[in-house]
Amino acid sequence: TGLVDFSHPHHPVPLRPGAGILAGILPKDVPTLQVQPYRSAYVEAAGAEAPITNVSSDFRGCLDYILYRGEGLQPTSVRQPPQTPVILPSEDHPSD
């Protein structure tokens, strides 16, 4: 739908409750994220978002999304994140 409600498991607030830059921020304080008319390259090419794109001492989850728009574009593949536990982002797997 292009909308990410704060109750969605990929919304930043439920992912890091009371931690880091989100300390003291409640779900009701954050608006619904809207990504229309963009589409996710991971969903289009792999069928789902990457499960993990960021790993730190207090968080493990997906924070990085590759979004695109354009009727003539169709992703054919995406680079999968590492399967073994590592700190992300890293030199081999950078973030935006």
PDB file of C-alpha atoms in Angstrom:
ATOM      1  CA  THR A   1       0.000   0.000   0.000  1.00  0.00           C
ATOM      2  CA  GLY A   2       2.986   2.303   0.378  1.00  0.00           C
ATOM      3  CA  LEU A   3       2.170   3.094   4.012  1.00  0.00           C
ATOM      4  CA  VAL A   4       4.079   1.858   7.057  1.00  0.00           C
ATOM      5  CA  ASP A   5       2.011   2.293  10.213  1.00  0.00           C
ATOM      6  CA  PHE A   6       3.872   2.497  13.547  1.00  0.00           C
ATOM      7  CA  SER A   7       2.488  -0.944  14.419  1.00  0.00           C
ATOM      8  CA  HIS A   8       4.267  -2.505  11.400  1.00  0.00           C
ATOM      9  CA  PRO A   9       7.299  -4.626  12.432  1.00  0.00           C
ATOM     10  CA  HIS A  10       9.599  -2.613  10.115  1.00  0.00           C
ATOM     11  CA  HIS A  11       8.633   0.802  11.496  1.00  0.00           C
ATOM     12  CA  PRO A  12      11.633   2.320  13.371  1.00  0.00           C
ATOM     13  CA  VAL A  13       9.812   3.007  16.648  1.00  0.00           C
ATOM     14  CA  PRO A  14       8.789  -0.581  17.517  1.00  0.00           C
ATOM     15  CA  LEU A  15      12.203  -1.799  16.344  1.00  0.00           C
ATOM     16  CA  ARG A  16      14.155   0.272  18.874  1.00  0.00           C
ATOM     17  CA  PRO A  17      11.836   1.201  21.720  1.00  0.00           C
ATOM     18  CA  GLY A  18      13.514   3.640  24.062  1.00  0.00           C
ATOM     19  CA  ALA A  19      16.979   3.135  22.556  1.00  0.00           C
ATOM     20  CA  GLY A  20      19.521   5.481  20.999  1.00  0.00           C
ATOM     21  CA  ILE A  21      18.099   8.379  19.018  1.00  0.00           C
ATOM     22  CA  LEU A  22      14.578   7.095  19.646  1.00  0.00           C
ATOM     23  CA  ALA A  23      14.824   7.258  23.438  1.00  0.00           C
ATOM     24  CA  GLY A  24      11.635   8.788  24.786  1.00  0.00           C
ATOM     25  CA  ILE A  25       9.829   8.617  21.427  1.00  0.00           C
ATOM     26  CA  LEU A  26       6.487   6.817  21.526  1.00  0.00           C
ATOM     27  CA  PRO A  27       4.691   5.310  18.534  1.00  0.00           C
ATOM     28  CA  LYS A  28       1.957   7.943  18.826  1.00  0.00           C
ATOM     29  CA  ASP A  29       4.634  10.645  18.342  1.00  0.00           C
ATOM     30  CA  VAL A  30       5.633   9.351  14.911  1.00  0.00           C
ATOM     31  CA  PRO A  31       3.465   9.689  11.822  1.00  0.00           C
ATOM     32  CA  THR A  32       2.679   6.842   9.467  1.00  0.00           C
ATOM     33  CA  LEU A  33       5.526   6.527   6.969  1.00  0.00           C
ATOM     34  CA  GLN A  34       4.441   6.947   3.370  1.00  0.00           C
ATOM     35  CA  VAL A  35       6.553   5.639   0.502  1.00  0.00           C
ATOM     36  CA  GLN A  36       4.098   5.889  -2.414  1.00  0.00           C
ATOM     37  CA  PRO A  37       4.681   5.954  -5.358  1.00  0.00           C
ATOM     38  CA  TYR A  38       7.913   4.095  -4.601  1.00  0.00           C
ATOM     39  CA  ARG A  39       8.344   0.328  -4.698  1.00  0.00           C
ATOM     40  CA  SER A  40      10.852  -1.814  -2.844  1.00  0.00           C
ATOM     41  CA  ALA A  41      13.612  -3.329  -4.991  1.00  0.00           C
ATOM     42  CA  TYR A  42      14.010  -6.169  -2.471  1.00  0.00           C
ATOM     43  CA  VAL A  43      10.317  -7.062  -2.550  1.00  0.00           C
ATOM     44  CA  GLU A  44      10.202  -6.912  -6.351  1.00  0.00           C
ATOM     45  CA  ALA A  45      13.396  -8.966  -6.915  1.00  0.00           C
ATOM     46  CA  ALA A  46      13.505 -11.279  -3.873  1.00  0.00           C
ATOM     47  CA  GLY A  47       9.878 -11.444  -2.738  1.00  0.00           C
ATOM     48  CA  ALA A  48      10.506  -9.847   0.686  1.00  0.00           C
ATOM     49  CA  GLU A  49      12.539  -7.171   2.434  1.00  0.00           C
ATOM     50  CA  ALA A  50      16.019  -8.078   3.614  1.00  0.00           C
ATOM     51  CA  PRO A  51      15.633  -9.493   7.130  1.00  0.00           C
ATOM     52  CA  ILE A  52      18.712  -7.734   8.538  1.00  0.00           C
ATOM     53  CA  THR A  53      20.566  -4.675   7.242  1.00  0.00           C
ATOM     54  CA  ASN A  54      21.730  -3.206  10.537  1.00  0.00           C
ATOM     55  CA  VAL A  55      23.316  -4.890  13.556  1.00  0.00           C
ATOM     56  CA  SER A  56      24.559  -3.037  16.628  1.00  0.00           C
ATOM     57  CA  SER A  57      24.877  -3.744  20.326  1.00  0.00           C
ATOM     58  CA  ASP A  58      21.177  -2.962  20.940  1.00  0.00           C
ATOM     59  CA  PHE A  59      19.498  -3.608  17.596  1.00  0.00           C
ATOM     60  CA  ARG A  60      19.216  -6.256  14.881  1.00  0.00           C
ATOM     61  CA  GLY A  61      16.811  -5.669  11.993  1.00  0.00           C
ATOM     62  CA  CYS A  62      16.059  -4.013   8.682  1.00  0.00           C
ATOM     63  CA  LEU A  63      16.604  -0.247   8.503  1.00  0.00           C
ATOM     64  CA  ASP A  64      17.839   0.123   4.927  1.00  0.00           C
ATOM     65  CA  TYR A  65      15.410  -0.013   2.052  1.00  0.00           C
ATOM     66  CA  ILE A  66      16.076   0.394  -1.661  1.00  0.00           C
ATOM     67  CA  LEU A  67      13.075   2.173  -3.097  1.00  0.00           C
ATOM     68  CA  TYR A  68      12.502   3.102  -6.721  1.00  0.00           C
ATOM     69  CA  ARG A  69       9.805   4.412  -8.983  1.00  0.00           C
ATOM     70  CA  GLY A  70       9.260   4.353 -12.685  1.00  0.00           C
ATOM     71  CA  GLU A  71       7.115   2.215 -14.903  1.00  0.00           C
ATOM     72  CA  GLY A  72      10.058   1.143 -17.082  1.00  0.00           C
ATOM     73  CA  LEU A  73      12.196  -0.139 -14.200  1.00  0.00           C
ATOM     74  CA  GLN A  74      12.208  -3.723 -12.966  1.00  0.00           C
ATOM     75  CA  PRO A  75      14.900  -4.966 -10.538  1.00  0.00           C
ATOM     76  CA  THR A  76      16.261  -8.354 -11.518  1.00  0.00           C
ATOM     77  CA  SER A  77      18.382  -9.142  -8.460  1.00  0.00           C
ATOM     78  CA  VAL A  78      19.522  -7.758  -5.116  1.00  0.00           C
ATOM     79  CA  ARG A  79      22.583  -8.436  -3.001  1.00  0.00           C
ATOM     80  CA  GLN A  80      21.644 -10.442   0.042  1.00  0.00           C
ATOM     81  CA  PRO A  81      23.035  -9.429   3.440  1.00  0.00           C
ATOM     82  CA  PRO A  82      25.508 -11.794   5.134  1.00  0.00           C
ATOM     83  CA  GLN A  83      24.100 -14.933   6.749  1.00  0.00           C
ATOM     84  CA  THR A  84      26.589 -14.993   9.635  1.00  0.00           C
ATOM     85  CA  PRO A  85      26.255 -12.482  12.497  1.00  0.00           C
ATOM     86  CA  VAL A  86      28.402  -9.430  11.802  1.00  0.00           C
ATOM     87  CA  ILE A  87      28.207  -5.768  12.704  1.00  0.00           C
ATOM     88  CA  LEU A  88      26.342  -3.932   9.937  1.00  0.00           C
ATOM     89  CA  PRO A  89      26.873  -1.720   8.097  1.00  0.00           C
ATOM     90  CA  SER A  90      30.438  -2.745   7.290  1.00  0.00           C
ATOM     91  CA  GLU A  91      33.038  -2.169   4.584  1.00  0.00           C
ATOM     92  CA  ASP A  92      31.775  -5.212   2.669  1.00  0.00           C
ATOM     93  CA  HIS A  93      28.082  -4.393   3.280  1.00  0.00           C
ATOM     94  CA  PRO A  94      27.755  -0.595   3.443  1.00  0.00           C
ATOM     95  CA  SER A  95      24.659   1.415   4.228  1.00  0.00           C
ATOM     96  CA  ASP A  96      23.323   4.404   2.369  1.00  0.00           C
TER      97      ASP A  96
END
